[in-house]
Amino acid sequence: MILETPLDSTEIQALTATLDDEYKSRETYAQVIRDFGEVRPFINIVDAEARHASALLALFSKYAVIPPCNRWLGQAARHTSLHAACVASIQGEIDNVAIYDRALTSTKRADILAVYQSLRMASLERHLPAFRRCSERGGR
């Protein structure tokens, strides 16, 4: 069995930041669903955020790093309307892409880079356009 070289502090910080943001996104979208019902695109994207967190948690496990707790449980932002939630989610996905842009400079490990790139592209190419369409429709 080949043991992986331990992550350095920069790699751990990036992994922690990305997981924290995925937790934040998932909890935010789950709160929208609790507040406004099973509405699109939130019902689709909340599950994607859970998968994103799972992909990152697999890296924590692989490299024997203890992941942070989900500090966003019960702390998600609330919105006055579905439209407001869509608008806020646009910025949330833009911020998420920026976190991955920074994380991509934190390591040269192919497995970690592949996860970061995949999750970044999901936010940029799927989640962001979905929230923009939601906003353009006035939250409908």
GROMACS .gro file of C-alpha atoms in nm, residues 14-15 18 22 52 55-56 59 93 96-107 109-127:
model
   40
   14ALA     CA    1  -0.793   2.544   0.070
   15LEU     CA    2  -0.969   2.214   0.129
   18THR     CA    3  -1.400   2.488  -0.022
   22GLU     CA    4  -2.019   2.396  -0.002
   52HIS     CA    5  -1.988   1.846  -0.379
   55ALA     CA    6  -1.639   1.476  -0.296
   56LEU     CA    7  -1.440   1.709  -0.073
   59LEU     CA    8  -1.029   1.402  -0.002
   93GLU     CA    9  -2.209   3.102  -0.691
   96ASN     CA   10  -1.788   2.993  -0.491
   97VAL     CA   11  -1.608   3.010  -0.826
   98ALA     CA   12  -1.361   3.261  -0.678
   99ILE     CA   13  -1.293   3.025  -0.385
  100TYR     CA   14  -1.214   2.747  -0.632
  101ASP     CA   15  -0.995   2.982  -0.836
  102ARG     CA   16  -0.786   3.039  -0.522
  103ALA     CA   17  -0.794   2.671  -0.425
  104LEU     CA   18  -0.663   2.570  -0.767
  105THR     CA   19  -0.339   2.755  -0.688
  106SER     CA   20  -0.294   2.577  -0.352
  107THR     CA   21  -0.175   2.238  -0.472
  109ARG     CA   22  -0.195   1.715  -0.659
  110ALA     CA   23  -0.388   1.587  -0.960
  111ASP     CA   24  -0.668   1.428  -0.759
  112ILE     CA   25  -0.740   1.744  -0.560
  113LEU     CA   26  -0.713   1.965  -0.868
  114ALA     CA   27  -0.958   1.741  -1.055
  115VAL     CA   28  -1.217   1.775  -0.777
  116TYR     CA   29  -1.168   2.151  -0.752
  117GLN     CA   30  -1.197   2.194  -1.129
  118SER     CA   31  -1.509   1.978  -1.148
  119LEU     CA   32  -1.684   2.161  -0.866
  120ARG     CA   33  -1.581   2.501  -1.002
  121MET     CA   34  -1.724   2.414  -1.344
  122ALA     CA   35  -2.052   2.293  -1.188
  123SER     CA   36  -2.094   2.629  -1.019
  124LEU     CA   37  -1.993   2.828  -1.324
  125GLU     CA   38  -2.168   2.631  -1.597
  126ARG     CA   39  -2.477   2.491  -1.423
  127HIS     CA   40  -2.562   2.661  -1.094
   0.00000   0.00000   0.00000
